[in-house]
Tab-separated table of C-alpha atoms in Angstrom:
chain	number	residue	atom	x	y	z
A	913	MET	CA	-27.702	88.142	25.066
A	914	LYS	CA	-25.520	88.841	28.085
A	915	ILE	CA	-25.537	85.218	29.087
A	916	ASN	CA	-23.455	84.216	25.351
A	917	SER	CA	-21.592	86.979	25.157
A	918	PHE	CA	-20.373	85.925	29.088
A	919	LEU	CA	-19.562	82.081	27.599
A	920	ASN	CA	-17.787	83.675	24.267
A	921	THR	CA	-15.507	85.808	26.495
A	922	PHE	CA	-15.209	83.083	29.190
A	923	LEU	CA	-13.652	81.093	25.955
A	924	VAL	CA	-12.357	83.896	24.687
A	925	LYS	CA	-9.890	84.150	27.930
A	926	LYS	CA	-9.742	80.224	27.075
A	927	TYR	CA	-7.583	80.401	24.122
A	928	ILE	CA	-5.885	83.219	24.983
A	929	LEU	CA	-4.821	81.727	28.760
A	930	VAL	CA	-3.655	78.718	26.920
A	931	THR	CA	-1.306	80.344	24.306
A	932	LEU	CA	0.464	81.960	27.275
A	933	ILE	CA	0.862	78.836	28.959
A	934	GLY	CA	2.260	77.457	25.572
A	935	LEU	CA	4.782	80.698	25.309
A	936	VAL	CA	6.175	80.115	28.466
A	937	LEU	CA	6.596	77.128	28.956
A	938	GLY	CA	8.207	76.039	24.973
A	939	ILE	CA	10.750	78.901	26.301
A	940	LEU	CA	11.360	76.809	29.198
A	941	ILE	CA	11.374	73.656	27.659
A	942	TYR	CA	14.390	75.125	25.544
A	943	TYR	CA	15.493	76.683	28.252
A	944	TYR	CA	16.556	73.318	30.757
A	945	LEU	CA	17.652	71.403	27.164
A	946	LYS	CA	20.063	73.726	25.908
A	947	GLU	CA	21.280	74.043	29.360
A	948	SER	CA	21.732	70.500	30.083
A	949	THR	CA	23.328	69.717	27.771
A	950	ASN	CA	26.355	72.198	28.581
A	951	ASN	CA	26.070	74.042	26.277
A	952	THR	CA	28.070	77.165	27.098
A	953	SER	CA	26.627	79.501	23.822
A	954	SER	CA	24.201	82.288	23.966
A	955	LEU	CA	20.775	81.600	23.554
A	956	SER	CA	20.010	82.560	19.758
A	957	SER	CA	17.353	84.734	19.708
A	958	LEU	CA	15.613	82.660	16.382
A	959	GLU	CA	15.346	78.794	18.745
A	960	VAL	CA	13.472	81.290	21.518
A	961	VAL	CA	10.992	82.381	19.180
A	962	LEU	CA	11.079	78.052	17.307
A	963	ALA	CA	10.684	77.370	21.282
A	964	SER	CA	7.700	79.801	21.740
A	965	LEU	CA	5.986	79.266	18.083
A	966	CYS	CA	5.754	75.401	19.049
A	967	GLY	CA	4.731	75.619	22.631
A	968	ILE	CA	2.068	78.064	21.364
A	969	LEU	CA	1.145	75.868	18.540
A	970	VAL	CA	1.836	72.421	21.059
A	971	ALA	CA	-0.302	73.869	23.703
A	972	LEU	CA	-3.169	74.783	21.319
A	973	LEU	CA	-3.458	71.693	19.844
A	974	CYS	CA	-3.292	69.970	23.254
A	975	TYR	CA	-6.107	71.979	23.597
A	976	ARG	CA	-8.315	71.113	20.917
A	977	ILE	CA	-7.801	67.538	21.381
A	978	SER	CA	-9.007	67.859	24.765
A	979	LEU	CA	-12.391	69.304	23.310
A	980	LYS	CA	-13.273	66.299	20.862
A	981	LEU	CA	-11.846	63.871	23.644
A	982	ASP	CA	-14.873	65.500	25.232
A	983	LYS	CA	-17.204	63.992	22.575
A	984	VAL	CA	-15.770	60.858	22.461
A	985	ILE	CA	-15.211	59.780	25.893
A	986	PRO	CA	-16.785	61.365	28.366
A	987	TRP	CA	-15.557	62.490	31.844
A	988	GLN	CA	-19.317	61.784	33.244
A	989	ALA	CA	-19.100	57.970	31.816
A	990	GLN	CA	-15.531	57.485	31.839
A	991	LEU	CA	-13.474	59.106	33.474
A	992	ALA	CA	-10.321	56.540	34.240
A	993	ASN	CA	-10.310	56.054	30.757
A	994	ARG	CA	-10.466	59.372	29.717
A	995	LEU	CA	-8.020	60.310	31.798
A	996	PHE	CA	-5.446	57.857	30.582
A	997	ALA	CA	-6.420	58.561	27.864
A	998	GLY	CA	-6.346	61.908	27.253
A	999	ILE	CA	-2.516	61.825	29.664
A	1000	THR	CA	-1.707	58.562	26.714
A	1001	ILE	CA	-2.461	60.989	23.310
A	1002	HIS	CA	-0.565	64.298	24.610
A	1003	PHE	CA	2.257	63.026	25.330
A	1004	LEU	CA	2.780	61.472	22.063
A	1005	PHE	CA	1.497	63.405	20.127
A	1006	ALA	CA	3.057	66.111	21.641
A	1007	PHE	CA	6.500	64.349	22.325
A	1008	THR	CA	6.349	63.736	18.403
A	1009	PHE	CA	5.811	67.372	16.761
A	1010	ILE	CA	8.193	68.626	19.261
A	1011	SER	CA	11.174	65.948	18.232
A	1012	VAL	CA	10.087	66.366	14.226
A	1013	CYS	CA	10.272	70.369	14.854
A	1014	ILE	CA	13.564	69.532	16.545
A	1015	TYR	CA	15.371	66.985	14.177
A	1016	GLY	CA	14.129	69.127	11.113
A	1017	TYR	CA	15.594	72.115	13.202
A	1018	HIS	CA	18.483	70.693	13.537
A	1019	GLN	CA	19.231	69.294	9.485
A	1020	LEU	CA	17.516	72.859	8.462
A	1021	ILE	CA	20.568	74.300	10.464
A	1022	ILE	CA	24.144	73.900	9.176
A	1023	ASP	CA	25.042	75.770	12.215
A	1024	SER	CA	23.110	75.016	14.682
A	1025	ASP	CA	23.698	74.191	18.560
A	1026	ILE	CA	21.926	72.032	18.782
A	1027	LEU	CA	23.159	67.995	19.672
A	1028	LEU	CA	20.880	65.167	18.665
A	1029	SER	CA	21.015	62.936	21.530
A	1030	ASN	CA	19.096	60.146	23.199
A	1031	GLU	CA	19.378	61.972	26.883
A	1032	ILE	CA	17.985	64.891	24.939
A	1033	PHE	CA	14.941	62.821	23.573
A	1034	ILE	CA	14.357	60.903	26.902
A	1035	LYS	CA	14.617	64.290	29.311
A	1036	LEU	CA	11.725	65.676	26.917
A	1037	ALA	CA	10.218	62.405	26.590
A	1038	ILE	CA	10.226	62.814	31.157
A	1039	ILE	CA	9.266	67.073	30.922
A	1040	LEU	CA	6.233	66.770	28.316
A	1041	PHE	CA	4.685	63.312	30.421
A	1042	ILE	CA	4.662	64.746	33.590
A	1043	LEU	CA	3.179	68.384	31.594
A	1044	MET	CA	0.380	66.090	30.603
A	1045	LEU	CA	-0.257	64.462	33.911
A	1046	PHE	CA	-0.182	67.904	35.419
A	1047	TYR	CA	-2.214	69.369	32.234
A	1048	SER	CA	-5.396	66.940	32.630
A	1049	ILE	CA	-5.952	66.845	35.771
A	1050	ILE	CA	-5.513	70.340	35.405
A	1051	TYR	CA	-8.164	70.757	32.622
A	1052	PHE	CA	-10.819	67.947	34.609
A	1053	ALA	CA	-11.171	70.717	36.998
A	1054	PHE	CA	-11.412	73.764	34.308
A	1055	TYR	CA	-13.679	71.311	33.025
A	1056	SER	CA	-15.556	70.662	35.778
A	1057	TYR	CA	-16.005	74.257	36.427
A	1058	TYR	CA	-17.030	75.312	33.729
A	1059	THR	CA	-19.778	72.672	32.830
A	1060	TYR	CA	-21.142	73.348	36.456
A	1061	ALA	CA	-21.715	77.317	35.501
A	1062	THR	CA	-22.808	76.404	32.179
A	1063	LEU	CA	-25.237	73.956	33.344
A	1064	GLN	CA	-26.421	77.249	36.440
A	1065	ILE	CA	-26.367	79.261	33.828
A	1066	ALA	CA	-29.010	76.961	31.409
A	1067	THR	CA	-31.029	76.199	34.738
A	1068	ILE	CA	-31.417	80.359	35.417
A	1069	GLU	CA	-32.301	80.841	31.532
A	1070	GLN	CA	-35.270	77.874	32.147
A	1071	GLU	CA	-36.401	79.495	34.893
A	1072	ARG	CA	-37.304	83.195	34.546
A	1073	LYS	CA	-38.506	81.680	30.808
A	1074	GLN	CA	-41.102	78.905	32.449
A	1075	ILE	CA	-41.823	81.886	35.186
A	1076	ASP	CA	-41.986	84.143	32.289
A	1077	LEU	CA	-44.550	81.484	30.566
A	1078	GLN	CA	-46.572	80.931	34.160
A	1079	LEU	CA	-47.157	85.294	34.173
A	1080	LYS	CA	-48.590	84.870	30.018
A	1081	ALA	CA	-51.040	82.363	31.616
A	1082	LEU	CA	-52.498	84.624	34.794
A	1083	LYS	CA	-51.989	87.049	32.359
A	1084	SER	CA	-54.347	85.574	30.073
A	1085	GLN	CA	-57.073	84.852	33.512
A	1086	LEU	CA	-57.335	87.839	35.140
A	1087	SER	CA	-58.140	89.005	31.346
A	1088	PRO	CA	-60.871	92.199	32.485
A	1089	HIS	CA	-62.976	90.232	29.429
A	1090	PHE	CA	-63.276	87.755	30.835
A	1091	LEU	CA	-64.112	89.088	34.544
A	1092	PHE	CA	-66.518	91.995	32.701
A	1093	ASN	CA	-68.738	88.493	31.639
A	1094	SER	CA	-68.483	87.159	34.548
A	1095	LEU	CA	-69.761	90.314	36.247
A	1096	ASN	CA	-72.944	89.685	33.194
A	1097	SER	CA	-74.058	86.734	34.224
A	1098	ILE	CA	-73.742	87.649	37.922
A	1099	SER	CA	-76.603	90.972	37.530
A	1100	SER	CA	-78.074	89.071	35.671
A	1101	LEU	CA	-78.572	85.826	37.947
A	1102	ILE	CA	-78.352	87.408	41.406
A	1103	PHE	CA	-82.827	88.740	40.415
A	1104	SER	CA	-83.894	85.213	38.592
A	1105	ASN	CA	-81.992	82.402	40.644
A	1106	THR	CA	-80.189	83.720	43.385
A	1107	GLU	CA	-79.266	80.076	44.515
A	1108	ARG	CA	-77.407	79.958	41.221
A	1109	ALA	CA	-75.834	83.465	41.415
A	1110	GLU	CA	-74.393	82.160	44.602
A	1111	THR	CA	-73.041	78.925	43.453
A	1112	PHE	CA	-71.667	81.427	40.704
A	1113	ILE	CA	-69.740	83.780	42.122
A	1114	ARG	CA	-68.551	80.596	44.791
A	1115	ARG	CA	-66.905	78.381	41.634
A	1116	LEU	CA	-65.724	82.262	40.112
A	1117	ALA	CA	-63.891	83.147	43.655
A	1118	LYS	CA	-62.944	79.337	43.655
A	1119	MET	CA	-61.501	80.213	40.562
A	1120	TYR	CA	-59.726	83.402	41.104
A	1121	GLN	CA	-58.429	81.734	43.943
A	1122	PHE	CA	-56.727	78.628	42.186
A	1123	THR	CA	-54.896	80.524	39.850
A	1124	LEU	CA	-53.359	83.086	42.163
A	1125	ASP	CA	-52.550	80.123	44.012
A	1126	SER	CA	-51.142	78.092	41.603
A	1127	TYR	CA	-49.504	80.286	39.133
A	1128	SER	CA	-45.600	80.037	40.269
A	1129	GLU	CA	-45.775	76.000	40.825
A	1130	LYS	CA	-44.302	74.515	37.991
A	1131	LEU	CA	-46.443	70.795	38.209
A	1132	ILE	CA	-50.311	70.027	39.992
A	1133	PRO	CA	-51.414	67.248	40.618
A	1134	LEU	CA	-53.932	66.374	37.696
A	1135	GLU	CA	-57.238	65.848	40.462
A	1136	GLU	CA	-56.446	69.591	41.319
A	1137	GLU	CA	-56.480	70.971	37.341
A	1138	ILE	CA	-59.653	69.028	36.685
A	1139	ASN	CA	-61.615	70.835	39.846
A	1140	LEU	CA	-60.937	73.963	38.150
A	1141	VAL	CA	-61.782	72.955	34.596
A	1142	ASN	CA	-64.919	72.001	36.307
A	1143	ALA	CA	-65.645	75.419	38.068
A	1144	TYR	CA	-65.204	76.811	34.984
A	1145	SER	CA	-67.101	74.846	32.960
A	1146	TYR	CA	-69.577	76.048	35.580
A	1147	LEU	CA	-69.616	79.420	34.797
A	1148	MET	CA	-69.431	78.476	31.317
A	1149	GLU	CA	-72.093	76.247	31.500
A	1150	THR	CA	-74.454	79.268	33.300
A	1151	ARG	CA	-73.734	81.897	30.824
A	1152	PHE	CA	-73.983	79.761	27.521
A	1153	GLU	CA	-76.758	77.110	29.079
A	1154	ASN	CA	-77.234	74.486	26.247
A	1155	LYS	CA	-74.403	75.826	24.210
A	1156	PHE	CA	-71.668	74.386	26.084
A	1157	THR	CA	-70.992	70.783	27.831
A	1158	CYS	CA	-67.727	69.231	29.034
A	1159	GLN	CA	-67.128	66.290	29.627
A	1160	ILE	CA	-64.159	65.156	31.647
A	1161	GLU	CA	-63.919	61.281	31.687
A	1162	ILE	CA	-60.263	60.506	32.961
A	1163	PRO	CA	-59.794	57.178	35.212
A	1164	GLU	CA	-59.042	57.524	39.233
A	1165	GLU	CA	-54.956	56.443	38.818
A	1166	ILE	CA	-54.439	59.040	36.167
A	1167	ARG	CA	-55.581	61.567	38.554
A	1168	ASP	CA	-52.410	61.910	41.302
A	1169	SER	CA	-50.296	62.348	37.662
A	1170	LYS	CA	-48.760	65.899	37.786
A	1171	ILE	CA	-49.378	68.409	34.691
A	1172	PRO	CA	-48.651	72.539	33.794
A	1173	PRO	CA	-51.471	74.323	35.651
A	1174	LEU	CA	-53.911	75.889	33.846
A	1175	THR	CA	-53.236	73.312	31.032
A	1176	LEU	CA	-56.730	71.658	30.777
A	1177	GLN	CA	-58.793	75.554	31.830
A	1178	MET	CA	-57.010	76.959	28.790
A	1179	LEU	CA	-57.681	74.455	26.477
A	1180	VAL	CA	-61.288	74.840	27.886
A	1181	GLU	CA	-61.028	78.371	27.016
A	1182	ASN	CA	-58.991	78.309	23.920
A	1183	ALA	CA	-61.818	76.154	22.160
A	1184	ILE	CA	-64.980	78.529	23.987
A	1185	LYS	CA	-62.534	81.741	22.000
A	1186	HIS	CA	-62.071	80.421	18.577
A	1187	ASN	CA	-65.322	78.684	18.438
A	1188	ILE	CA	-69.297	80.416	18.104
A	1189	MET	CA	-72.474	78.534	19.657
A	1190	SER	CA	-75.646	77.991	19.432
A	1191	ILE	CA	-77.829	75.261	20.216
A	1192	GLY	CA	-78.466	74.489	16.947
A	1193	ASN	CA	-74.644	73.948	17.174
A	1194	PRO	CA	-73.337	73.450	19.786
A	1195	LEU	CA	-69.282	73.836	21.565
A	1196	THR	CA	-69.068	69.718	22.965
A	1197	ILE	CA	-65.548	69.141	24.766
A	1198	LYS	CA	-64.496	66.240	25.676
A	1199	ILE	CA	-61.489	65.202	28.137
A	1200	SER	CA	-60.488	61.876	28.304
A	1201	THR	CA	-56.967	59.202	28.555
A	1202	SER	CA	-55.555	57.427	25.584
A	1203	GLY	CA	-52.288	55.284	26.273
A	1204	ASN	CA	-49.690	58.427	27.294
A	1205	TYR	CA	-51.934	61.213	26.968
A	1206	ILE	CA	-54.253	63.394	27.710
A	1207	TYR	CA	-57.180	63.733	25.019
A	1208	VAL	CA	-58.898	67.642	24.919
A	1209	LYS	CA	-61.113	67.414	21.592
A	1210	ASN	CA	-64.181	69.686	19.954
A	1211	ASN	CA	-65.854	69.868	17.837
A	1212	THR	CA	-65.348	72.888	15.448
A	1213	THR	CA	-67.907	75.170	14.330
A	1214	GLU	CA	-67.845	78.515	13.156
A	1215	VAL	CA	-65.009	80.820	13.371
A	1216	PRO	CA	-65.974	83.947	15.308
A	1217	LYS	CA	-64.778	87.476	14.199
A	1218	ASN	CA	-62.942	90.048	15.547
A	1219	THR	CA	-61.330	87.454	18.431
A	1220	THR	CA	-58.832	88.831	20.957
A	1221	SER	CA	-56.283	86.441	22.217
A	1222	PHE	CA	-53.226	86.834	24.637
A	1223	ASN	CA	-51.021	84.992	22.126
A	1224	ILE	CA	-50.478	82.381	24.138
A	1225	GLY	CA	-52.616	79.681	23.895
A	1226	LEU	CA	-51.165	76.647	22.914
A	1227	SER	CA	-47.802	77.750	22.657
A	1228	ASN	CA	-47.510	78.622	26.367
A	1229	ILE	CA	-49.238	75.072	27.405
A	1230	HIS	CA	-46.214	73.938	23.937
A	1231	ASP	CA	-42.940	75.486	25.881
A	1232	ARG	CA	-43.774	74.061	29.367
A	1233	TYR	CA	-44.195	71.305	29.166
A	1234	ILE	CA	-41.120	71.389	26.206
A	1235	LEU	CA	-39.233	72.337	29.303
A	1236	LEU	CA	-40.705	70.568	32.040
A	1237	HIS	CA	-40.997	67.326	30.321
A	1238	GLY	CA	-38.632	67.159	27.271
A	1239	GLU	CA	-42.066	66.180	24.774
A	1240	GLY	CA	-45.205	69.297	23.741
A	1241	ILE	CA	-48.212	68.980	23.753
A	1242	VAL	CA	-50.004	67.333	19.774
A	1243	ILE	CA	-52.261	69.273	17.812
A	1244	GLU	CA	-54.798	67.193	14.953
A	1245	LYS	CA	-57.165	69.379	13.385
A	1246	GLU	CA	-59.183	66.802	11.432
A	1247	VAL	CA	-63.156	66.341	11.746
A	1248	ASP	CA	-62.446	67.674	15.383
A	1249	PHE	CA	-59.939	69.420	17.209
A	1250	ILE	CA	-57.271	67.080	19.434
A	1251	VAL	CA	-54.542	68.258	21.573
A	1252	LYS	CA	-52.884	65.731	22.942
A	1253	ILE	CA	-50.657	66.236	26.809
A	1254	PRO	CA	-48.945	64.032	27.399
A	1255	ILE	CA	-49.017	62.372	31.111
A	1256	ILE	CA	-46.471	63.468	33.302
A	1257	LEU	CA	-45.294	60.548	36.198
A	1258	GLU	CA	-43.253	61.619	39.554
A	1259	ASN	CA	-40.282	59.761	38.066
A	1260	LYS	CA	-40.882	61.048	34.949
A	1261	THR	CA	-40.732	64.114	35.633
A	1262	ASN	CA	-37.225	63.628	38.115
A	1263	ASP	CA	-35.647	61.989	34.913
A	1264	SER	CA	-36.594	65.063	32.975
A	1265	HIS	CA	-35.112	67.740	35.569
A	1266	ASN	CA	-32.308	65.332	35.831
A	1267	LYS	CA	-31.220	65.775	32.224
């Protein structure tokens, strides 16, 4: 809200500045043209007012034309063409508009002191051309600054939103409910199978260490995320025994691609949270690739009652992919529940940031 308010205030100030410049230039041009004709009559208050209004209208309309030209001929792509078109169009518009106003005033006001002559219009053309040249250069300078400021503000907003999403993902991993279940599993294993209990503790510690080390990273290698999923899957397979399996079939050439941290782990956790598992109807998760996507597929069982959620799961992953890659995840609900995750290559990541 504060950023939008700042931008709106900045735009209002620009219009006020343009209006004041038009007012001053309108009076100055009128005064110069009147003095250049060697006219000894005093300044007419009516003519001063009309010259001021004419200057304001020309300034505001030229500014609006500039905004239209910015869309038709972008500065970034066609700097020389945009500069030439701006000077030419603004000059022709201003000269025609002011000339019509002068001629119309001369025809309507019988006792007008304004003398119509080629000299007057030549001087007017020279003044307007110089002004439009300076205007285009100054406008480009302000346009560059405004574009840079807007880009910086957008970048800060994106960074803030990305950090917020990552902190929410971290919150889900530090859930007391998950930790409580893990400690229960350890307590039951420590007397029946000490070796497996030790492995369980190591995998749990590895998972938390990964979570704490990577939450501030925007992207991590897919190989690291797979290692996290393997550690998490071991915890779940130990806890649910024959009721849960997770298969990972991702080729080696894909494992050097990038992925937002905790993406696959959150999808596995999401599948466990929203399905009831039994020996007769176990939950099977398969992570594979096809085309430009990573597929996370699981069979669907009965949805458990009173499922707690931090409201981050799929929407969190989708929002992070939109911010980092420009393309979100795809969800398919048929016989199985499938989430398609775009594969992020290093060069595509750079291109997305440049945009």
